[in-house]
Each structure stands twice: as C-alpha cells, then as structure tokens.
Amino acid sequence: MKAWGFVGLLALSACAPESSSRTTAQGQVCPGVVAGEMTARQKLDGQEPSPVQSDGRESVIIRFRREERTHAASVSASGARYAASTGAKVSAIYRNIPAVAARVTPEERRALERNALVESVEVDQVWFAQGLTPGLFAPLSRQVTAASFGPSDEYTDGLRLVQAPEVWDANHDGELDVGAPNGEGVRVCVIDSGLDMDHPEFQGAVVASHDFVDRDDDASDRSSHGQWGQGHGTHVAGIIAARLGHGGETGARGSPGGIAGVAPGASLVIARVLDLSGQTQMSVVLSAMEWCESQGARVVSLSLGGGMATRSTTESFRALLKHGLLVVAAAGNQGGPVLYPASDPSVLAVGAVDANERRASFSNAGAELSLVAPGVDVLSTFPRGMGAFAQMSLDGTSPISRSLLYSPTGDTAGRLVDCGLGDSLSSCLDATCDGFVAYVRPGAVPVSQAMTHVMLQGAHAVVFGAEDAPAGGAVDILSLPRAGHWAPAVSVNQAASTMLRERLGSDARLSLVPVDYTHVSGTSMAAPYVSGVAALLWSARPELTPQQVREALEASAHDLGASGWDPVFGHGVVHARDALQRLP
C-alpha cells in the first residue's frame, strides 16, 4: 500500500517565551526575529467557551419539572418563556429533555433556583476534542516514504485493520463491489469542528450541515472571518466516509491520490460545535445531537468530551438510543478512566490501538470501554493545503523526514548546526544571524519553546532528531501550536538522526509542500472507525436496532489482552466483515 510522508502528531502545546530583540545573559538574540506563539489576543478570533462570560453571565442548563406524561418539548417551551421573563438569555430550547440552555447573572440564577417550576440549574460544562490535544504523544508505528499511487493505495493500514475493504471490495480491484454494503443510505452525523466542504474526498457526501458556533448553515471548519480551525472534524469525517477515487493533493509534485473511508458510500451530516481552539460547551453538543436526529442520522460520532454526567446529558443520550440512534464516542487521551460522554451507559466508548494492535499509551480505559480501533498515526483528510509533504537532502542523501503538524511550507537551505536540547538562547553552537538549519534533540522542553529558542538565534528551519529511539525506529510525531510565528520544521527517525549528527556543518535543504492529508493520533481517530463500521451494518440491514448493531460489533471484535472483555481493550478491535457475519 501507499506509504505516506507527511505530518503527524505530538501536541505538546505550551506557552513559549515572548520574542525579543535584546541580548540576554543566556545568549544573543538576532535582531528583527519574530518567533513563538501569538499572545492570547492575537491567537484565534472568537471567544473560547467558558462557564462565565465577560459580561458576568454564566452559561447554564435550566431543567424544569414535568408531570409523568407531559412531553419534554412542551415543558421546555413554557420554561423558556419563564426563564426569559427573569432576564435570562435563552440560547437553546430542547425537545428530548425538559430544559433550556441560557446565560444568567448570579441574581437571575438564584431567582430561578427558588422557583417551583425549576428542577435544577446545571453548570454548562466545557468539552474538548480528543485528538490534536496538548500533551498527547504517539510514536509512528512504521517508517514513511513517498511512493506512487495505484487503486488500492487508498486503503490505509487502519482501514485494512478494521476489515472495511473486505466488505465492499472483496475482489481487491480498488472499486466498490456492486450490491455490497458501503454505507449507502445511512446518515452519519459528525459532531465536531466542521469540515473543509470543498475537499475532493467529500464531494457529494454531505447532505446536511449546521454551524452551532456561528449559528448558520455553513459548517466549514473556520470562523465567520474565514480563519481556519485545527482540522479535527475534517480528519474525523475522512475516516468515516472519504470517497473512493476522489483524492486531493498528496505529494511533492501535487500528485493525485487519496484515501477511502470505512463507509465510502455513507452520507455525512456535519454539525460544527468546536471553536477554533477545539473547545465547546455541553449545551451546544446537546443541541447538535437533537439536530442530528432531525436530519435522519442513524450514527452520531463524538470525538470530544469532558466534564461529567448530569441528569440532562444522561436523559439526552438515552433519548437518542430510544429513537434509533447509536452514539459512538472517543474514550479520551489522558491515559486514565474513560472520559464522559463515552462513559455514559447509552454511548459506545472507543479506545485506541496502533497498527500492530498494541494499546496506545494515551488511550483511556475502564469498565465502560466497549471497543478499540486504530488511533495511532492515522492518515486521513485535512483542510486543503494544511498538511505538508516533507523532503530533506544532505550531502547527496535524502533522510526520511516528516513535517511537524502546522509547520509552514516552503524551501529552506543552510548549514546544519547543532542546537542541543534547544532549551536556552545559547543552545546553538556556532549560530549566526545569517541563517542556518537547527538540529535539536527533543524532549527537554516543549517543542514550541525549543523552536522559539533556536529561531531567535537565527535558525531558518529546524530538524528534530530521535536519538533515544530504538535503532531503526520510526519518525517521532511532533506538532506546533496552531497560531504563532514558526520556521519550517521536520522530525527524523533514529537512523537519520545518527547520520545527521555525523554531518553537522554540512549544507541541508528542506522542502515542505502543502497537501490535503495528515497523520494524527488520538481516540478521536479511533471512534470514527467504529462509526463507519456501524454505518456498514445499517447499510446491509436497515431494520436493525442500535442495540443489535452494538451487540454485533462487540461479539465479532478481535479479542486482545485478557480473554474476553477487559478494561484495556474492551471487547477488542472492531471488525467490519466479521460483524456483518454476526448479524441476526
């Protein structure tokens, strides 16, 4: 299959030191250099979610009492009128639960809590994406190189691991088999950061979209001012339903190619809830879920989470299940217990493994875990041009390299200078302000901080080595913060690191070309694999209930770890072909 050579992930975002033109005791700063993360005011337009806004109002969910046979929707409607009469700013009225979302002052909240109509006032929690997450580390499972495309090159390691091509391309000719279930007729709702709607892989795939951040029907992964987000939703959606044979830009010469999704015939319903920083509020997700139901979705894919269960959330998820929707959620990337809402009894929780079916170190585990799926070094779609294909040359050799996520693109050349750990403004030996390519050993300080240090000393490009990795090990996956002033940067594997150390002082050339795909790690990437397989099952058997689909997925999973279910792997790796064979 195709081995790809572009970006991956180690989201080690941290505040870098502010750039300076002054000479310090640590070392000399080159004049006129701007480096590092942007300040909070410069970063991303739009306000990040917070329970308490700048106007002093708190975001809450107001629940109202109802009689046993009274419809939740009618209670919510009358409750909204009452809440508004107190001065509360109502932002959403729910129909599956007797509640509204609102922003209230402390005085208004106290008045609401004293009223007999109000059952409770819940804090509107902040939830966040479960991929591209600060602190996440995942080594690549293999080396990557550039190669030419053929029809089956669209089948990634993860796609093969979950048996998807065996369902809709049994003869391995790179085309969809006539009559085979491929997701056609099934709507999958992706509640995430939105989508690059013009990406070639999604042409004809999106049947409905809504932006719950900007409150319009353009669910693109960008703000109302046109600023692109993190690409999280585009990556997730590609895993589910990237179209076979519809590839975008993939290589140094703009060569065509692409990937196939697990259910390449499924229809996508796109709900943008995450802002440019990858965060949202619980109330917004609840609104999006009800909208997904109204659009006829059978599967809801949630690669986000945080906070804890409330009565409103548990009732909302229970209602979706009762109404025939299966909610699939990422277990979380903290290496601890399963995150909410994946831990909800009505939600199917998914953890992450690598291409060799080893548990990802970051993947959460626990009693609620149902399945695992590929979540390390996952190749999928990305907003056009935001990925980067990397090529490096040094003394006639071409070491394998990979661009850092969000690295600038372009061509750079210069003398390769040893910058040690990149942990100070005097870390680069023989640095000059004329420009050079910095060689850095990562790990001592966050990537963004090391980048800032070496750029202020004159580096025009940066190479991160992997000297502590096993011999022949893979390229480390590194990332830059989304917003900031950065030089082109790549990482190399242990073998290339050894060669580079032997040739310090030689001239190095880096070329980073924009592409439409990227490698990312996280349980955010694992959950959509399961969402896609669920779509395949419903494509084959539309009459199935969510419980029947879930039981088939769990009963057919490839068992890992301890025999039977266990808290690390759940029932095992999701298998599409085997699940179809298990259907009643």
Coordinates of C-alpha atoms in Angstrom, one line a residue, residues 17-526:
P17 CA 8.8 32.7 25.7
E18 CA 7.9 36.0 24.1
S19 CA 10.2 37.0 21.3
S20 CA 12.7 39.7 22.0
S21 CA 15.4 41.7 20.1
R22 CA 17.5 42.2 23.2
T23 CA 20.8 40.5 24.0
T24 CA 20.4 38.4 27.2
A25 CA 22.7 36.8 29.6
Q26 CA 21.7 33.4 28.1
G27 CA 22.7 34.2 24.6
Q28 CA 22.3 36.7 21.7
V29 CA 19.0 37.2 20.0
C30 CA 19.2 38.1 16.3
P31 CA 17.7 41.5 15.6
G32 CA 14.3 41.6 13.9
V33 CA 13.4 38.0 14.5
V34 CA 9.7 37.2 15.5
A35 CA 9.2 33.7 16.9
G36 CA 6.9 31.8 19.1
E37 CA 3.2 31.5 19.9
M38 CA 0.9 34.5 19.4
T39 CA -0.4 36.2 22.5
A40 CA -3.9 35.3 23.6
R41 CA -5.2 38.5 21.9
Q42 CA -3.6 37.6 18.6
K43 CA -4.4 33.9 18.6
L44 CA -7.8 32.9 17.3
D45 CA -10.7 35.1 16.7
G46 CA -13.9 34.4 18.6
Q47 CA -14.2 33.8 22.3
E48 CA -13.3 30.4 23.8
P49 CA -16.0 28.7 25.8
S50 CA -16.2 29.5 29.5
P51 CA -18.9 29.0 32.1
V52 CA -18.7 32.7 33.0
Q53 CA -18.6 35.2 30.1
S54 CA -17.0 38.7 30.1
D55 CA -20.5 40.2 30.8
G56 CA -20.6 38.3 34.1
R57 CA -23.3 35.9 32.9
E58 CA -22.8 32.2 33.5
S59 CA -23.8 29.5 30.9
V60 CA -26.2 27.0 32.5
I61 CA -28.8 24.4 31.6
I62 CA -32.1 25.1 33.3
R63 CA -34.2 22.0 33.9
F64 CA -38.0 22.3 34.6
R65 CA -40.3 20.0 36.5
R66 CA -42.8 18.0 34.5
E67 CA -45.6 15.6 35.0
E68 CA -45.0 12.0 34.1
R69 CA -47.0 12.1 30.8
T70 CA -46.1 15.6 29.8
H71 CA -43.9 15.9 26.7
A72 CA -40.5 17.3 27.4
A73 CA -40.8 19.7 24.4
S74 CA -43.9 21.4 25.7
V75 CA -42.3 21.8 29.2
S76 CA -39.2 23.3 27.6
A77 CA -41.2 25.8 25.6
S78 CA -43.1 27.1 28.6
G79 CA -40.0 27.0 30.7
A80 CA -38.1 29.1 28.1
R81 CA -40.8 31.8 28.4
Y82 CA -40.5 31.9 32.1
A83 CA -36.7 31.9 32.0
A84 CA -36.7 34.8 29.6
S85 CA -39.1 36.7 31.9
T86 CA -36.4 36.6 34.6
G87 CA -33.9 38.2 32.3
A88 CA -32.0 35.0 31.4
K89 CA -30.7 34.9 27.9
V90 CA -32.1 31.7 26.4
S91 CA -29.8 30.2 23.7
A92 CA -31.4 26.7 23.1
I93 CA -34.7 25.0 23.8
Y94 CA -34.6 21.2 23.9
R95 CA -37.2 18.8 22.9
N96 CA -35.8 15.5 24.3
I97 CA -35.4 16.8 27.8
P98 CA -37.4 19.4 29.8
A99 CA -34.7 22.1 29.7
V100 CA -33.2 25.1 28.1
A101 CA -29.7 26.5 27.8
A102 CA -29.3 30.1 28.9
R103 CA -26.8 32.7 30.2
V104 CA -27.7 34.1 33.6
T105 CA -26.5 36.6 36.1
P106 CA -25.9 35.4 39.7
E107 CA -29.2 37.2 40.7
E108 CA -31.1 35.5 37.9
R109 CA -29.8 32.1 38.8
R110 CA -30.8 32.5 42.4
A111 CA -34.3 33.5 41.3
L112 CA -34.6 30.5 39.0
E113 CA -33.4 28.1 41.7
R114 CA -36.1 29.4 44.1
N115 CA -38.9 28.9 41.6
A116 CA -41.1 25.8 42.0
L117 CA -41.1 25.3 38.2
V118 CA -37.3 24.8 38.1
E119 CA -36.0 21.4 39.0
S120 CA -32.3 22.3 38.8
V121 CA -29.7 24.6 37.3
E122 CA -26.7 22.8 35.9
V123 CA -23.3 24.3 35.0
D124 CA -22.8 24.2 31.3
Q125 CA -19.5 22.2 31.1
V126 CA -16.7 22.8 28.6
W127 CA -15.9 19.8 26.4
F128 CA -13.0 19.5 24.0
A129 CA -11.7 17.5 21.0
Q130 CA -10.0 14.1 21.7
G131 CA -7.2 14.5 19.1
L132 CA -4.7 17.3 18.4
T133 CA -4.7 17.6 22.2
P134 CA -2.0 19.3 24.3
G135 CA 0.2 16.7 25.9
L136 CA -0.6 13.8 23.5
F137 CA 2.4 11.7 22.3
A138 CA 2.3 8.9 19.9
P139 CA 5.3 7.4 18.1
L140 CA 4.8 6.3 14.5
S141 CA 4.2 2.6 14.0
R142 CA 6.5 2.5 11.0
Q143 CA 8.7 4.5 8.7
V144 CA 7.1 6.5 6.0
T145 CA 8.2 7.2 2.4
A146 CA 6.7 8.6 -0.7
A147 CA 5.6 6.2 -3.4
S148 CA 3.4 6.2 -6.5
F149 CA -0.4 5.5 -6.3
G150 CA -2.5 2.6 -7.5
P151 CA -6.2 2.0 -6.9
S152 CA -5.8 0.1 -3.6
D153 CA -3.3 2.7 -2.4
E154 CA -6.3 4.5 -0.9
Y155 CA -6.6 1.7 1.7
T156 CA -4.7 2.8 4.8
D157 CA -3.4 0.5 7.5
G158 CA -6.3 1.4 9.7
L159 CA -8.9 0.7 7.0
R160 CA -7.5 -2.7 6.4
L161 CA -7.2 -3.4 10.2
V162 CA -11.0 -3.0 10.6
Q163 CA -11.7 -5.2 7.5
A164 CA -13.6 -2.4 5.7
P165 CA -12.3 -3.2 2.1
E166 CA -13.2 -6.9 2.7
V167 CA -16.9 -5.8 2.9
W168 CA -17.1 -3.6 -0.2
D169 CA -14.1 -4.6 -2.3
A170 CA -13.9 -8.4 -1.8
N171 CA -12.1 -8.9 -5.1
H172 CA -9.4 -6.3 -4.3
D173 CA -9.7 -4.4 -7.6
G174 CA -9.9 -1.0 -6.0
E175 CA -13.5 -0.4 -6.9
L176 CA -16.7 -0.7 -4.9
D177 CA -18.4 -4.1 -5.4
V178 CA -21.9 -3.9 -6.9
G179 CA -24.5 -4.6 -4.3
A180 CA -22.1 -4.7 -1.4
P181 CA -22.9 -2.6 1.7
N182 CA -20.7 0.5 1.6
G183 CA -22.7 2.8 3.9
E184 CA -25.1 4.0 1.1
G185 CA -28.5 5.0 2.6
V186 CA -27.1 5.7 6.0
R187 CA -26.5 9.1 7.5
V188 CA -23.7 9.6 10.0
C189 CA -23.7 12.8 12.0
V190 CA -20.2 14.1 12.8
I191 CA -20.4 16.5 15.7
D192 CA -17.0 18.2 15.6
S193 CA -15.1 21.2 14.4
G194 CA -16.8 21.3 11.0
L195 CA -15.4 20.3 7.6
D196 CA -13.5 21.5 4.6
M197 CA -16.5 21.3 2.4
D198 CA -14.5 21.8 -0.8
H199 CA -12.2 18.9 -0.1
P200 CA -12.3 16.5 -3.1
E201 CA -12.9 13.5 -0.8
F202 CA -16.3 14.8 0.3
Q203 CA -17.8 15.8 -3.0
G204 CA -21.4 14.5 -2.9
A205 CA -21.0 13.2 0.7
V206 CA -22.5 16.0 2.8
V207 CA -26.3 16.0 2.9
A208 CA -26.9 18.5 5.7
S209 CA -24.8 20.9 7.8
H210 CA -25.2 23.4 10.5
D211 CA -22.7 25.6 12.4
F212 CA -23.7 25.8 16.1
V213 CA -20.8 28.2 16.8
D214 CA -21.6 30.9 14.3
R215 CA -25.3 29.9 14.1
D216 CA -25.6 29.5 10.3
D217 CA -25.7 26.6 7.8
D218 CA -22.0 26.9 6.7
A219 CA -20.4 24.2 8.8
S220 CA -16.9 24.8 7.5
D221 CA -14.0 24.3 9.9
R222 CA -13.3 28.0 10.1
S223 CA -14.7 31.2 11.8
S224 CA -17.1 33.7 10.3
H225 CA -14.0 35.8 9.5
G226 CA -12.5 32.9 7.4
Q227 CA -9.8 31.8 9.8
W228 CA -9.3 28.0 9.6
G229 CA -9.5 25.9 12.7
Q230 CA -7.5 22.8 13.7
G231 CA -8.8 20.5 11.0
H232 CA -10.1 18.0 13.6
G233 CA -13.5 17.5 12.1
T234 CA -12.1 17.1 8.5
H235 CA -9.8 14.4 9.7
V236 CA -12.6 12.5 11.6
A237 CA -15.0 12.7 8.7
G238 CA -12.5 11.3 6.3
I239 CA -12.0 8.2 8.4
I240 CA -15.8 7.6 8.2
A241 CA -16.7 8.4 4.6
A242 CA -13.9 9.7 2.3
R243 CA -14.9 8.8 -1.2
L244 CA -13.0 6.1 -3.1
G245 CA -11.2 7.6 -6.1
H246 CA -11.7 11.3 -5.2
G247 CA -8.2 12.2 -3.9
G248 CA -6.7 15.6 -3.4
E249 CA -3.1 16.8 -3.3
T250 CA -0.8 14.2 -1.8
G251 CA 2.8 14.7 -2.7
A252 CA 5.7 16.9 -3.7
R253 CA 4.6 17.3 -7.3
G254 CA 0.9 17.7 -6.5
S255 CA 0.3 14.1 -7.4
P256 CA -3.3 12.9 -7.2
G257 CA -4.3 10.2 -4.8
G258 CA -6.2 10.0 -1.6
I259 CA -7.8 7.6 0.9
A260 CA -11.0 5.7 1.3
G261 CA -13.3 5.9 4.4
V262 CA -14.6 2.9 6.3
A263 CA -18.1 3.6 4.7
P264 CA -17.3 5.4 1.5
G265 CA -21.0 5.4 0.4
A266 CA -22.4 6.9 3.7
S267 CA -23.9 10.3 3.8
L268 CA -22.4 12.9 6.2
V269 CA -24.4 15.2 8.4
I270 CA -22.0 17.8 9.7
A271 CA -22.6 19.7 13.0
R272 CA -19.9 22.2 13.9
V273 CA -19.7 22.7 17.6
L274 CA -15.9 23.1 18.3
D275 CA -14.4 26.6 18.1
L276 CA -11.1 27.3 16.6
S277 CA -9.3 26.2 19.8
G278 CA -11.1 22.8 19.8
Q279 CA -13.5 23.5 22.6
T280 CA -17.2 23.7 23.0
Q281 CA -19.9 23.6 25.7
M282 CA -22.1 20.8 26.7
S283 CA -25.3 22.7 25.8
V284 CA -24.1 23.1 22.3
V285 CA -23.5 19.4 21.9
L286 CA -26.9 18.6 23.2
S287 CA -28.5 20.9 20.6
A288 CA -26.4 19.3 17.9
M289 CA -27.5 15.8 18.9
E290 CA -31.2 16.8 18.6
W291 CA -30.4 18.4 15.2
C292 CA -28.7 15.2 14.1
E293 CA -31.8 13.2 15.0
S294 CA -34.0 15.7 13.0
Q295 CA -31.8 15.1 9.9
G296 CA -32.3 11.4 9.9
A297 CA -28.9 10.3 11.2
R298 CA -28.5 6.7 12.4
V299 CA -25.0 7.1 13.8
V300 CA -23.6 10.1 15.9
S301 CA -19.8 10.3 16.0
L302 CA -18.5 12.2 19.0
S303 CA -14.7 12.7 19.1
L304 CA -14.9 15.1 22.0
G305 CA -15.7 15.1 25.7
G306 CA -15.0 16.3 29.2
G307 CA -16.7 17.1 32.4
M308 CA -19.1 14.6 34.0
A309 CA -22.6 13.2 33.6
T310 CA -25.6 15.3 34.5
R311 CA -29.3 14.4 34.5
S312 CA -29.7 16.4 31.3
T313 CA -26.9 14.6 29.5
T314 CA -27.9 11.0 30.5
E315 CA -31.5 11.7 29.5
S316 CA -30.4 13.2 26.2
F317 CA -28.2 10.1 25.3
R318 CA -31.0 7.8 26.5
A319 CA -33.5 9.5 24.2
L320 CA -31.3 9.2 21.1
L321 CA -30.8 5.5 21.8
K322 CA -34.6 5.1 22.2
H323 CA -35.2 6.9 19.0
G324 CA -32.9 4.6 17.0
L325 CA -29.5 6.4 17.0
L326 CA -26.2 4.9 18.0
V327 CA -23.8 7.3 19.7
V328 CA -20.1 6.5 19.4
A329 CA -17.6 8.5 21.4
A330 CA -13.9 8.7 22.0
A331 CA -12.7 7.3 25.3
G332 CA -10.2 10.1 25.9
N333 CA -6.5 10.7 25.6
Q334 CA -5.4 11.1 29.3
G335 CA -4.4 7.5 29.9
G336 CA -6.9 7.3 32.8
P337 CA -10.6 6.4 33.2
V338 CA -13.0 6.6 30.3
L339 CA -14.0 10.2 29.7
Y340 CA -17.6 11.5 29.6
P341 CA -19.7 11.2 27.4
A342 CA -18.0 7.9 26.3
S343 CA -18.7 6.6 29.8
D344 CA -22.4 7.2 29.5
P345 CA -24.4 3.9 29.6
S346 CA -26.2 4.8 26.3
V347 CA -22.9 5.6 24.5
L348 CA -20.5 3.2 22.8
A349 CA -16.9 4.0 24.1
V350 CA -13.9 3.5 21.8
G351 CA -10.2 3.3 22.8
A352 CA -7.2 3.4 20.6
V353 CA -4.6 0.9 19.4
D354 CA -1.7 1.2 16.9
A355 CA -1.4 -0.6 13.5
N356 CA 0.1 -3.6 15.4
E357 CA -2.9 -3.8 17.7
R358 CA -1.0 -2.5 20.7
R359 CA -2.8 -0.2 23.1
A360 CA -2.0 3.4 22.6
S361 CA -0.3 4.7 25.8
F362 CA -2.7 7.7 25.9
S363 CA -5.9 5.7 25.5
N364 CA -8.3 5.8 28.4
A365 CA -9.5 2.5 29.8
G366 CA -12.2 1.3 32.2
A367 CA -15.4 -0.6 32.8
E368 CA -17.2 1.4 30.2
L369 CA -14.9 0.7 27.3
S370 CA -16.6 -1.2 24.5
L371 CA -14.2 -1.5 21.6
V372 CA -10.8 -0.3 20.3
A373 CA -9.8 0.9 16.8
P374 CA -6.8 2.4 15.1
G375 CA -5.8 5.6 16.8
V376 CA -2.1 6.0 16.3
D377 CA -0.5 7.7 13.3
V378 CA -3.9 7.6 11.5
L379 CA -3.8 9.0 7.9
S380 CA -6.9 10.9 6.9
T381 CA -8.2 14.1 5.2
F382 CA -7.2 17.5 6.4
P383 CA -8.2 21.0 5.2
R384 CA -6.7 21.6 1.8
G385 CA -3.1 22.7 2.0
M386 CA -2.8 22.5 5.8
G387 CA -0.9 19.2 5.6
A388 CA 2.7 19.2 4.4
F389 CA 4.8 16.7 2.5
A390 CA 8.4 16.9 3.6
Q391 CA 11.6 16.2 1.7
M392 CA 15.1 16.6 3.0
S393 CA 18.5 16.4 1.4
L394 CA 22.0 16.4 2.9
D395 CA 25.3 15.6 1.1
G396 CA 23.5 13.7 -1.7
T397 CA 21.4 11.7 0.7
S398 CA 17.6 12.0 1.4
P399 CA 16.9 11.2 5.1
I400 CA 13.3 10.2 5.8
S401 CA 11.6 13.2 7.4
R402 CA 8.1 14.3 8.4
S403 CA 6.7 17.8 8.7
L404 CA 5.5 18.9 12.1
L405 CA 1.8 19.5 12.2
Y406 CA 1.0 23.1 11.3
S407 CA 4.6 23.8 10.1
P408 CA 4.9 26.4 7.5
T409 CA 5.7 25.1 4.0
G410 CA 8.4 26.3 1.6
D411 CA 12.0 25.6 0.6
T412 CA 14.9 26.3 3.0
A413 CA 18.6 25.7 2.8
G414 CA 21.5 26.3 5.2
R415 CA 24.3 24.9 7.3
L416 CA 23.2 22.2 9.7
V417 CA 24.0 23.5 13.2
D418 CA 23.9 21.5 16.5
C419 CA 21.4 23.2 18.8
G420 CA 21.4 20.6 21.5
L421 CA 18.2 20.4 23.5
G422 CA 17.0 23.8 22.3
D423 CA 16.4 24.7 25.9
S424 CA 18.1 28.1 26.0
L425 CA 19.1 31.1 23.9
S426 CA 22.6 29.8 23.9
S427 CA 21.9 26.2 22.8
C428 CA 23.0 26.6 19.2
L429 CA 26.8 26.1 18.7
D430 CA 28.3 28.4 16.0
A431 CA 25.0 30.1 15.4
T432 CA 24.9 33.1 13.2
C433 CA 22.1 35.5 12.3
D434 CA 22.7 34.9 8.6
G435 CA 20.5 31.8 9.0
F436 CA 21.0 28.0 9.4
V437 CA 19.2 24.7 9.8
A438 CA 19.0 23.8 13.5
Y439 CA 19.4 20.2 14.7
V440 CA 17.5 19.7 18.0
R441 CA 17.2 16.8 20.4
P442 CA 13.5 17.0 21.5
G443 CA 12.1 16.3 25.0
A444 CA 13.9 18.7 27.3
V445 CA 11.4 21.5 26.7
P446 CA 8.1 21.7 24.8
V447 CA 8.5 21.7 21.0
S448 CA 7.2 25.3 20.7
Q449 CA 9.7 26.5 23.3
A450 CA 12.7 24.8 21.6
M451 CA 11.5 26.2 18.2
T452 CA 11.4 29.7 19.7
H453 CA 14.9 29.5 21.2
V454 CA 16.6 28.3 18.0
M455 CA 14.7 30.7 15.8
L456 CA 15.7 33.7 18.0
Q457 CA 19.3 32.5 17.5
G458 CA 18.9 32.7 13.7
A459 CA 17.5 29.3 12.6
H460 CA 15.5 29.4 9.4
A461 CA 14.5 25.8 9.6
V462 CA 14.5 23.1 12.3
V463 CA 15.1 19.3 12.3
F464 CA 14.1 17.3 15.4
G465 CA 16.1 14.1 15.9
A466 CA 15.1 10.9 17.7
E467 CA 18.3 9.8 19.3
D468 CA 16.8 7.9 22.2
A469 CA 14.5 5.7 19.9
P470 CA 15.5 2.1 19.2
A471 CA 17.7 1.6 16.2
G472 CA 15.6 1.7 13.0
G473 CA 12.7 3.2 14.9
A474 CA 10.1 5.4 13.3
V475 CA 9.9 9.2 13.0
D476 CA 8.5 10.8 16.1
I477 CA 5.3 12.7 15.6
L478 CA 5.6 16.4 16.6
S479 CA 3.3 19.4 16.4
L480 CA 3.5 23.1 16.6
P481 CA 0.8 25.3 18.2
R482 CA -1.8 26.3 15.6
A483 CA -1.2 30.0 15.9
G484 CA 2.3 31.5 16.0
H485 CA 5.4 32.6 14.1
W486 CA 7.3 29.4 13.1
A487 CA 10.0 28.3 10.7
P488 CA 9.6 25.1 8.6
A489 CA 10.3 22.1 10.8
V490 CA 10.6 18.4 10.4
S491 CA 11.3 15.3 12.5
V492 CA 13.5 12.4 11.6
N493 CA 13.9 8.8 12.9
Q494 CA 16.8 7.4 14.9
A495 CA 18.7 6.2 11.8
A496 CA 18.5 9.6 10.2
S497 CA 19.5 11.3 13.5
T498 CA 22.7 9.3 13.6
M499 CA 23.6 10.3 10.1
L500 CA 22.8 13.9 10.7
R501 CA 25.0 14.1 13.8
E502 CA 27.9 12.8 11.7
R503 CA 27.4 15.5 9.1
L504 CA 26.8 18.6 11.3
G505 CA 28.2 21.6 9.4
S506 CA 27.1 20.3 6.0
D507 CA 24.5 22.1 3.9
A508 CA 21.0 20.8 4.4
R509 CA 17.9 21.5 2.2
L510 CA 14.3 21.2 3.3
S511 CA 11.3 21.3 1.1
L512 CA 7.8 21.3 2.6
V513 CA 4.9 21.2 0.1
P514 CA 1.2 21.7 1.0
V515 CA -1.0 18.6 0.8
D516 CA -4.6 17.7 1.8
Y517 CA -4.0 14.9 4.2
T518 CA -2.2 14.3 7.5
H519 CA -1.4 11.7 10.2
V520 CA -3.0 12.3 13.6
S521 CA -3.2 10.3 16.8
G522 CA -5.9 10.1 19.4
T523 CA -9.1 8.3 20.4
S524 CA -10.7 11.0 18.3
M525 CA -9.4 8.9 15.3
A526 CA -10.5 5.6 16.8

